[in-house]
Amino acid sequence: MGNMKVHQLARGLWEHEPSLSLGCKRLRPLAPKLHPSSSPDHTSVSSFDLKTFIRPESGPRKLCPSDDKRDSHSPQVETHPGGTRWNPTQEQIGILEMLYRGGMRTPNAQQIEQITAQLGKYGKIEGKNVFYWFQNHKARERQKQKRNSLGLSHSPRNSAPITTITLDSRGEVMEREEDSPYKRKCRSWSFEYLEEESRSSSSSQEEENRTLELFPLHPEGR
Amino acid sequence: MGNMKVHQLARGLWEHEPSLSLGCKRLRPLAPKLHPSSSPDHTSVSSFDLKTFIRPESGPRKLCPSDDKRDSHSPQVETHPGGTRWNPTQEQIGILEMLYRGGMRTPNAQQIEQITAQLGKYGKIEGKNVFYWFQNHKARERQKQKRNSLGLSHSPRNSAPITTITLDSRGEVMEREEDSPYKRKCRSWSFEYLEEESRSSSSSQEEENRTLELFPLHPEGR
DNA sequence: GCAAATTAATGATTTATTCAAG
DNA sequence: CTTGAATAAATCATTAATTTGC
């Protein structure tokens, strides 16, 4: 599966570029599906060129290049041949559930990073797996609850106070009650990546040291 | 297919409350997940400790400085330091629309990266903005179309073939018809750190208390 | 006992909906 | 009101547990 990267893109602060628009219209009357050829306008951005989009490094990479190592004594360890989906170990699930019970629902990127690092000790895992796990778990707990409440009508969904676990540098855990009824301020963001895209990280010794590859930040000024 | 068991390295039992999740059954309970092949000699997960979550230097996450941290947990959304949300310039919109008309709908990370780089020339922008733009534009074009089709009930554009622009490594552009109304091949994923986090400006602050609050949960239900 | 066939569980994506900035 | 941002719901896809036939 693809290679996943923790993107940490553009965070640099640029000066607000002298954008000469702002406030202007921004959306054209929907022109559903017209052939691009019929819309010569917009091209005012002359310098833009599709070609410039191409990076020398891009291009569809192959999966594990002819890995003939697939012999009989193939260990059951990792080996993401071409890319399979994450298959969590008991330990990983345990930790995740613990965190979930602790109140974590949508970890932000940093948290994901750390969780991933931890879980990586018990098996191969990537940040996105953690992210998805929380998404799915939350959603499925929700529907399970809904199903149950239907048949049981036990409304007390959460009699237990919701707590927030905070980790500080000393590793202490603090708990406090949730006070915000609704908050929408998650900072994690995700987007899909290439399909087959290499996974490359084949077998062998890439067990640890799995540094999150951060976005190949281009030397953009920041 | 080619792959079978993937990393089932260990199976230390980590019996925890079975209360939550797992065993989530719909109709008939399947046996709880057990990993048959096991590496019994694994260090128990008991070694897991929240403390280990704290990494001395999890990464130079820093963002635009300038944001004065309100408190450990801001009650409200963080005010973004430099600017709030992305405000696209005309050029940016133009390019994006061009790409959209060209057939691009859900660019992958690499494409996003490139697009972002390009658009960056015209104003501040981040990868996620590009991602969101396509998401939103697609969705909104769809609903507009739906609205219009209601009153017009015409489907002339159906005849127009949808083209997909593909960028290959050499920078060539290929077009082809879209053949599948539903295509699901993208995988991979990445996420990014958004604003906040930043905390003080330059380096150094990293040493001190790095508190990460594990996201609190809130009343679900909407 | 094994392995193909079934099916539940769940990882991974996409689509729809919602919230709020401007 | 428009639309960037974020989340939830729906869906697809793959894995693994279970069943079944030999």
Coordinates of C-alpha atoms (C1' of nucleotides) in Angstrom, one line a residue:
Chain A
M1 CA 0.0 0.0 0.0
G2 CA 1.3 2.6 -0.5
N3 CA 3.7 4.4 0.9
M4 CA 2.4 6.7 3.3
K5 CA 3.9 9.7 4.4
V6 CA 3.3 12.0 7.0
H7 CA 2.9 15.1 5.2
Q8 CA 3.9 18.1 6.8
L9 CA 3.5 20.3 4.0
A10 CA 3.6 23.8 3.6
R11 CA 3.6 25.3 6.8
G12 CA 6.0 27.8 6.1
L13 CA 4.7 31.1 6.3
W14 CA 5.0 33.1 3.3
E15 CA 4.2 36.5 3.2
H16 CA 0.8 36.8 1.9
E17 CA 1.7 36.9 -1.6
P18 CA 0.6 39.9 -3.4
S19 CA -2.5 38.2 -4.4
L20 CA -4.3 40.4 -6.7
S21 CA -7.6 38.9 -6.3
L22 CA -9.3 38.5 -3.1
G23 CA -12.8 39.4 -2.8
C24 CA -13.4 38.8 -6.4
K25 CA -15.5 36.2 -7.7
R26 CA -14.2 32.9 -7.4
L27 CA -16.5 30.5 -8.9
R28 CA -17.6 30.4 -12.4
P29 CA -21.1 29.6 -13.3
L30 CA -21.1 26.0 -13.4
A31 CA -20.1 24.8 -16.7
P32 CA -20.7 21.2 -15.9
K33 CA -18.8 19.3 -18.4
L34 CA -17.6 21.1 -21.2
H35 CA -14.6 20.3 -23.2
P36 CA -11.7 22.2 -22.0
S37 CA -11.0 23.4 -25.4
S38 CA -13.9 25.7 -25.2
S39 CA -12.7 27.6 -22.4
P40 CA -9.8 29.6 -23.4
D41 CA -10.0 32.1 -20.7
H42 CA -8.4 31.4 -17.4
T43 CA -5.3 30.7 -19.2
S44 CA -4.2 34.0 -18.2
V45 CA -1.9 32.2 -15.9
S46 CA 0.4 31.7 -18.7
S47 CA 3.4 30.5 -16.9
F48 CA 1.5 27.6 -15.7
D49 CA 2.2 24.5 -17.6
L50 CA 1.2 21.0 -16.9
K51 CA 4.7 19.9 -17.7
T52 CA 6.0 21.7 -14.8
F53 CA 4.0 19.4 -12.7
I54 CA 6.2 16.6 -13.4
R55 CA 8.9 15.8 -11.1
P56 CA 11.8 13.8 -12.2
E57 CA 11.2 11.4 -9.5
S58 CA 7.6 10.9 -10.0
G59 CA 6.0 8.4 -12.2
P60 CA 4.5 5.1 -11.2
R61 CA 7.0 3.1 -9.4
K62 CA 6.9 -0.6 -9.5
L63 CA 6.1 -2.7 -6.6
C64 CA 8.7 -4.9 -5.2
P65 CA 10.9 -5.4 -8.1
S66 CA 10.9 -9.0 -9.0
D67 CA 11.2 -10.3 -5.6
D68 CA 12.2 -13.9 -6.1
K69 CA 12.6 -14.3 -2.5
R70 CA 9.3 -15.8 -2.1
D71 CA 10.6 -19.2 -1.3
S72 CA 9.4 -21.8 1.1
H73 CA 11.0 -20.7 4.2
S74 CA 9.5 -17.3 3.9
P75 CA 8.9 -16.0 7.3
Q76 CA 5.7 -14.8 8.4
V77 CA 7.0 -11.6 9.3
E78 CA 6.2 -8.4 7.7
T79 CA 6.8 -8.6 4.1
H80 CA 4.4 -6.4 2.4
P81 CA 4.9 -7.9 -0.9
G82 CA 3.2 -5.5 -2.9
G83 CA 1.0 -4.1 -0.4
T84 CA -1.5 -5.6 1.8
R85 CA -3.5 -4.0 4.3
W86 CA -2.5 -3.6 7.8
N87 CA -3.2 -6.5 10.0
P88 CA -3.1 -5.4 13.5
T89 CA -1.6 -7.6 16.2
Q90 CA -3.3 -8.1 19.5
E91 CA -1.0 -5.8 21.2
Q92 CA -1.7 -3.1 18.7
I93 CA -5.4 -3.5 19.1
G94 CA -5.0 -3.5 22.8
I95 CA -3.2 -0.2 22.9
L96 CA -5.6 1.3 20.4
E97 CA -8.6 0.3 22.4
M98 CA -7.0 1.5 25.5
L99 CA -6.5 4.9 24.0
Y100 CA -10.0 4.8 22.6
R101 CA -11.4 4.1 26.0
G102 CA -9.2 6.8 27.3
G103 CA -11.2 9.1 25.2
M104 CA -9.2 9.5 22.1
R105 CA -11.2 9.7 19.0
T106 CA -9.5 11.6 16.3
P107 CA -5.9 11.9 17.1
N108 CA -4.1 14.7 15.4
A109 CA -1.1 14.1 13.3
Q110 CA 1.3 14.4 16.1
Q111 CA -0.5 12.0 18.2
I112 CA -0.7 9.6 15.3
E113 CA 2.9 9.9 14.8
Q114 CA 3.6 8.9 18.3
I115 CA 1.1 6.2 18.5
T116 CA 2.4 4.8 15.3
A117 CA 5.9 4.8 16.7
Q118 CA 4.7 2.8 19.7
L119 CA 2.6 0.4 17.8
G120 CA 5.4 -0.1 15.4
K121 CA 7.1 -2.1 18.2
Y122 CA 4.6 -4.8 17.8
G123 CA 4.3 -5.0 14.2
K124 CA 4.4 -3.1 11.0
I125 CA 2.1 -0.2 11.0
E126 CA 1.8 3.1 9.4
G127 CA 0.2 6.3 10.5
K128 CA -2.7 6.0 8.3
N129 CA -3.6 2.7 9.9
V130 CA -3.9 4.4 13.1
F131 CA -6.0 7.2 11.6
Y132 CA -8.3 4.8 9.9
W133 CA -8.6 2.6 12.9
F134 CA -9.9 5.4 14.9
Q135 CA -12.3 6.5 12.2
N136 CA -13.6 3.0 11.8
H137 CA -13.7 2.1 15.4
K138 CA -15.6 5.2 16.2
A139 CA -18.0 4.8 13.5
R140 CA -18.6 1.2 14.3
E141 CA -19.0 1.7 17.9
R142 CA -21.5 4.3 17.0
Q143 CA -23.6 2.0 14.9
K144 CA -23.3 -0.8 17.3
Q145 CA -24.6 1.4 20.0
K146 CA -27.4 2.6 17.8
R147 CA -28.4 -0.9 17.0
N148 CA -28.4 -1.8 20.6
S149 CA -30.2 1.2 21.7
L150 CA -32.9 0.3 19.3
G151 CA -33.5 -3.0 20.8
L152 CA -32.8 -2.1 24.3
S153 CA -33.7 1.5 24.5
H154 CA -31.2 2.0 27.1
S155 CA -30.5 5.6 26.7
P156 CA -27.7 6.1 29.1
R157 CA -25.2 6.1 26.4
N158 CA -22.5 7.5 28.5
S159 CA -23.0 7.6 32.1
A160 CA -19.3 7.6 32.5
P161 CA -17.7 11.0 32.5
I162 CA -15.6 11.5 29.5
T163 CA -12.1 12.1 30.3
T164 CA -9.2 13.5 28.4
I165 CA -5.9 12.0 28.8
T166 CA -3.1 14.3 28.6
L167 CA 0.5 13.3 28.4
D168 CA 3.1 15.6 29.4
S169 CA 6.8 15.2 28.9
R170 CA 7.2 13.4 32.2
G171 CA 4.8 10.9 31.1
E172 CA 2.3 11.7 33.6
V173 CA -1.2 11.2 32.8
M174 CA -3.8 13.7 33.7
E175 CA -7.4 13.4 33.3
R176 CA -10.0 15.9 33.2
E177 CA -13.5 16.1 32.2
E178 CA -14.6 17.0 28.9
D179 CA -16.1 20.3 28.9
S180 CA -16.8 21.2 25.4
P181 CA -20.0 19.9 24.0
Y182 CA -19.0 20.2 20.5
K183 CA -15.8 20.9 19.1
R184 CA -14.6 20.8 15.7
K185 CA -11.0 21.5 15.5
C186 CA -9.3 18.5 14.5
R187 CA -6.0 19.0 13.0
S188 CA -5.4 16.0 11.1
W189 CA -5.8 15.9 7.6
S190 CA -5.5 13.2 5.1
F191 CA -5.6 12.6 1.5
E192 CA -5.1 9.6 -0.6
Y193 CA -2.0 8.8 -2.3
L194 CA -1.1 6.8 -5.3
E195 CA -2.5 3.5 -5.8
E196 CA -0.1 0.8 -6.3
E197 CA 2.8 3.0 -5.5
S198 CA 5.5 1.0 -4.3
R199 CA 5.7 -0.2 -0.9
S200 CA 9.1 -1.0 -1.5
S201 CA 9.9 -1.4 2.1
S202 CA 10.4 -5.0 1.5
S203 CA 11.5 -7.5 3.9
S204 CA 14.7 -7.5 5.7
Q205 CA 15.8 -5.0 8.2
E206 CA 13.5 -2.2 8.1
E207 CA 11.9 -3.1 11.1
E208 CA 12.7 -0.2 13.2
N209 CA 14.0 2.9 12.2
R210 CA 11.0 3.5 10.3
T211 CA 11.2 7.2 10.3
L212 CA 8.1 8.8 9.1
E213 CA 8.9 10.2 5.9
L214 CA 7.8 13.6 5.9
F215 CA 6.8 15.3 2.9
P216 CA 9.7 15.6 0.7
L217 CA 9.6 19.2 1.3
H218 CA 10.9 21.0 -1.5
P219 CA 13.2 23.8 -0.6
E220 CA 10.5 26.2 -0.6
G221 CA 11.3 29.1 1.4
R222 CA 9.8 29.2 4.7
Chain B
M1 CA -3.4 -13.4 -3.2
G2 CA 0.3 -13.3 -3.4
N3 CA 0.4 -12.5 0.1
M4 CA -0.7 -14.4 3.0
K5 CA -0.1 -13.9 6.6
V6 CA 1.6 -10.8 7.3
H7 CA 3.4 -10.1 10.3
Q8 CA 2.0 -12.0 13.0
L9 CA 5.0 -11.6 15.0
A10 CA 3.8 -12.0 18.3
R11 CA 0.9 -12.7 20.4
G12 CA 1.5 -11.8 23.9
L13 CA -1.8 -11.9 25.4
W14 CA -2.8 -8.7 26.4
E15 CA -6.0 -9.4 28.0
H16 CA -7.8 -6.3 28.6
E17 CA -11.3 -5.6 29.0
P18 CA -13.2 -7.2 26.3
S19 CA -15.9 -4.8 26.9
L20 CA -15.2 -2.5 24.1
S21 CA -15.3 -3.5 20.6
L22 CA -13.7 -6.4 19.1
G23 CA -16.0 -9.2 18.8
C24 CA -18.2 -6.8 17.3
K25 CA -20.6 -9.1 15.7
R26 CA -23.3 -8.5 13.4
L27 CA -25.2 -11.7 13.2
R28 CA -23.1 -14.5 14.2
P29 CA -20.1 -14.1 16.4
L30 CA -17.0 -15.3 14.9
A31 CA -14.4 -16.4 17.2
P32 CA -12.4 -13.6 18.6
K33 CA -9.4 -12.8 16.7
L34 CA -6.5 -15.0 17.6
H35 CA -3.3 -15.2 15.9
P36 CA -2.6 -18.8 15.4
S37 CA 1.0 -18.5 14.5
S38 CA 2.6 -16.9 17.3
S39 CA 5.8 -15.9 18.6
P40 CA 5.4 -16.7 22.2
D41 CA 8.6 -15.2 23.3
H42 CA 7.4 -11.8 22.7
T43 CA 7.8 -9.2 25.3
S44 CA 4.5 -8.6 26.7
V45 CA 2.8 -5.5 25.9
S46 CA 2.7 -4.8 29.5
S47 CA 5.8 -2.9 28.6
F48 CA 3.6 -0.4 27.0
D49 CA 3.4 2.6 28.9
L50 CA 2.0 6.0 28.2
K51 CA 5.3 7.4 29.1
T52 CA 6.8 5.9 26.1
F53 CA 4.6 7.9 24.1
I54 CA 6.6 10.9 24.7
R55 CA 9.3 11.2 22.4
P56 CA 12.0 13.6 23.1
E57 CA 12.0 15.0 19.6
S58 CA 9.2 13.8 17.7
G59 CA 9.9 16.1 14.9
P60 CA 10.4 19.7 14.4
R61 CA 6.8 20.4 14.2
K62 CA 6.6 23.9 14.1
L63 CA 4.6 26.1 12.2
C64 CA 4.1 29.6 11.8
P65 CA 5.0 31.0 15.0
S66 CA 3.3 34.0 16.2
D67 CA 0.6 32.2 17.8
D68 CA 0.3 32.7 21.4
K69 CA -0.9 29.7 23.0
R70 CA -3.9 30.3 24.9
D71 CA -3.7 27.5 27.2
S72 CA -3.2 23.9 27.3
H73 CA -6.5 23.4 25.7
S74 CA -8.0 26.2 24.0
P75 CA -11.7 26.2 24.4
Q76 CA -12.2 27.5 21.0
V77 CA -10.7 26.9 17.7
E78 CA -7.3 28.1 17.4
T79 CA -6.8 31.3 15.7
H80 CA -4.5 30.7 13.0
P81 CA -1.5 32.8 13.3
G82 CA -0.9 34.2 9.9
G83 CA -4.2 33.8 8.3
T84 CA -7.2 31.8 8.7
R85 CA -8.2 29.8 5.9
W86 CA -6.9 29.7 2.5
N87 CA -8.0 32.4 0.2
P88 CA -7.4 31.4 -3.3
T89 CA -6.3 33.9 -5.8
Q90 CA -7.7 34.1 -9.3
E91 CA -4.7 32.4 -10.8
Q92 CA -5.0 29.6 -8.4
I93 CA -8.7 29.1 -9.1
G94 CA -8.0 29.4 -12.7
I95 CA -5.5 26.6 -12.6
L96 CA -7.6 24.5 -10.4
E97 CA -10.6 24.8 -12.6
M98 CA -8.5 24.1 -15.6
L99 CA -7.4 20.9 -14.0
Y100 CA -10.8 20.1 -13.0
R101 CA -12.1 20.5 -16.5
G102 CA -9.2 18.5 -17.6
G103 CA -10.7 15.7 -15.7
M104 CA -8.8 15.7 -12.5
R105 CA -10.9 14.9 -9.6
T106 CA -9.0 13.4 -6.8
P107 CA -5.4 14.1 -7.3
N108 CA -3.1 11.8 -5.4
A109 CA -0.4 13.0 -3.1
Q110 CA 2.1 13.4 -5.7
Q111 CA -0.1 15.4 -7.9
I112 CA -1.2 17.5 -5.0
E113 CA 2.4 18.2 -4.2
Q114 CA 3.0 19.4 -7.6
I115 CA -0.1 21.4 -7.9
T116 CA 0.6 23.0 -4.6
A117 CA 4.1 23.9 -5.7
Q118 CA 2.7 25.5 -8.8
L119 CA -0.1 27.4 -7.1
G120 CA 2.3 28.5 -4.5
K121 CA 3.7 30.8 -7.0
Y122 CA 0.5 32.8 -6.9
G123 CA -0.2 32.9 -3.3
K124 CA 0.1 31.1 -0.1
I125 CA -1.3 27.6 -0.3
E126 CA -0.9 24.2 1.2
G127 CA -1.5 20.8 -0.1
K128 CA -4.6 20.3 1.9
N129 CA -6.1 23.3 0.3
V130 CA -5.8 21.7 -3.0
F131 CA -7.2 18.5 -1.8
Y132 CA -10.1 20.2 -0.2
W133 CA -10.7 22.3 -3.2
F134 CA -11.1 19.3 -5.4
Q135 CA -13.3 17.6 -2.9
N136 CA -15.6 20.5 -2.5
H137 CA -15.6 21.5 -6.1
K138 CA -16.5 18.0 -7.1
A139 CA -19.3 17.7 -4.6
R140 CA -20.7 21.1 -5.4
E141 CA -20.6 20.7 -9.0
R142 CA -22.5 17.6 -8.5
Q143 CA -25.2 19.1 -6.5
K144 CA -25.5 22.0 -8.8
Q145 CA -25.9 19.7 -11.6
K146 CA -28.5 17.8 -9.7
R147 CA -30.4 20.9 -9.0
N148 CA -30.3 22.0 -12.6
S149 CA -31.1 18.6 -13.9
L150 CA -34.2 18.7 -11.9
G151 CA -35.5 21.7 -13.6
L152 CA -34.1 21.0 -16.9
S153 CA -34.1 17.3 -17.1
H154 CA -31.8 17.2 -19.9
S155 CA -28.7 15.3 -20.2
P156 CA -26.9 16.4 -23.3
R157 CA -23.5 16.4 -21.8
N158 CA -23.7 12.8 -21.4
S159 CA -22.4 12.5 -24.9
A160 CA -19.2 14.2 -24.1
P161 CA -16.5 11.9 -23.1
I162 CA -14.8 12.5 -19.9
T163 CA -11.2 12.7 -20.2
T164 CA -8.6 12.0 -17.8
I165 CA -5.4 13.7 -17.8
T166 CA -2.5 11.6 -16.8
L167 CA 0.9 12.9 -16.1
D168 CA 3.6 10.5 -16.6
S169 CA 7.2 10.7 -15.5
R170 CA 8.3 12.3 -18.6
G171 CA 5.8 15.0 -18.3
E172 CA 3.7 13.9 -21.1
V173 CA 0.1 14.3 -20.9
M174 CA -2.1 11.6 -21.9
E175 CA -5.8 11.7 -22.2
R176 CA -8.2 8.9 -22.3
E177 CA -11.7 8.3 -21.7
E178 CA -13.0 7.4 -18.5
D179 CA -14.3 4.0 -18.6
S180 CA -15.3 3.3 -15.1
P181 CA -17.9 5.2 -13.4
Y182 CA -16.6 3.9 -10.3
K183 CA -13.0 3.4 -9.7
R184 CA -11.4 2.7 -6.6
K185 CA -7.8 2.2 -6.8
C186 CA -6.2 4.9 -4.9
R187 CA -4.6 3.8 -1.7
S188 CA -2.1 5.3 0.4
W189 CA -2.5 8.1 2.5
S190 CA -0.9 10.8 4.3
F191 CA -1.8 13.3 6.8
E192 CA -0.5 16.5 7.9
Y193 CA -0.1 18.7 10.7
L194 CA -2.1 21.6 10.7
E195 CA -1.6 24.9 12.3
E196 CA -1.4 25.1 15.9
E197 CA 1.2 23.0 17.5
S198 CA 3.4 25.8 16.7
R199 CA 3.9 27.0 20.1
S200 CA 6.7 29.3 20.4
S201 CA 8.8 30.4 17.6
S202 CA 12.1 28.9 16.8
S203 CA 13.6 25.9 18.2
S204 CA 14.3 25.0 21.7
Q205 CA 11.0 25.0 23.2
E206 CA 10.9 21.4 22.4
E207 CA 12.7 20.4 25.5
E208 CA 10.1 21.4 27.9
N209 CA 6.8 20.1 28.6
R210 CA 5.4 18.7 25.6
T211 CA 1.9 18.0 26.3
L212 CA -0.2 16.2 24.0
E213 CA -3.7 15.8 24.8
L214 CA -5.3 12.8 23.5
F215 CA -8.3 13.9 22.0
P216 CA -11.2 14.1 24.2
L217 CA -14.4 12.8 22.9
H218 CA -17.6 14.4 22.8
P219 CA -21.1 13.4 22.7
E220 CA -21.5 11.8 19.5
G221 CA -24.7 12.1 17.7
R222 CA -25.5 15.0 15.7
Chain C
dG1 C1' -7.0 -33.2 9.1
dC2 C1' -6.7 -30.3 5.1
dA3 C1' -8.2 -26.9 1.8
dA4 C1' -11.8 -24.8 -1.0
dA5 C1' -16.0 -22.2 -0.1
dT6 C1' -18.6 -19.0 3.1
dT7 C1' -19.1 -15.3 5.8
dA8 C1' -18.2 -11.9 9.5
dA9 C1' -14.9 -8.4 10.6
dT10 C1' -12.7 -4.6 9.5
dG11 C1' -9.1 -2.0 6.8
dA12 C1' -9.3 1.6 3.2
dT13 C1' -11.8 5.1 0.1
dT14 C1' -15.3 7.8 -1.4
dT15 C1' -19.3 10.6 -0.8
dA16 C1' -22.5 13.3 1.9
dT17 C1' -23.2 16.5 5.5
dT18 C1' -22.0 20.0 8.6
dC19 C1' -19.7 24.0 10.5
dA20 C1' -18.0 28.3 10.3
dA21 C1' -15.0 32.2 8.1
dG22 C1' -15.5 36.1 5.2
Chain D
dC1 C1' -24.5 33.3 0.5
dT2 C1' -20.3 31.3 -0.9
dT3 C1' -17.0 28.0 0.1
dG4 C1' -12.8 26.3 2.8
dA5 C1' -12.4 22.9 6.3
dA6 C1' -13.6 18.8 8.9
dT7 C1' -16.2 14.9 10.2
dA8 C1' -19.5 11.3 9.6
dA9 C1' -21.7 8.0 6.8
dA10 C1' -21.7 4.8 3.1
dT11 C1' -19.2 1.8 0.4
dC12 C1' -15.8 -1.0 -1.5
dA13 C1' -12.2 -4.5 -0.8
dT14 C1' -9.4 -7.8 1.7
dT15 C1' -8.4 -10.5 5.4
dA16 C1' -9.2 -14.2 8.6
dA17 C1' -12.4 -17.2 11.1
dT18 C1' -15.7 -20.8 10.2
dT19 C1' -17.9 -24.1 7.8
dT20 C1' -18.1 -27.8 4.6
dG21 C1' -16.8 -31.7 1.7
dC22 C1' -13.6 -34.9 1.1

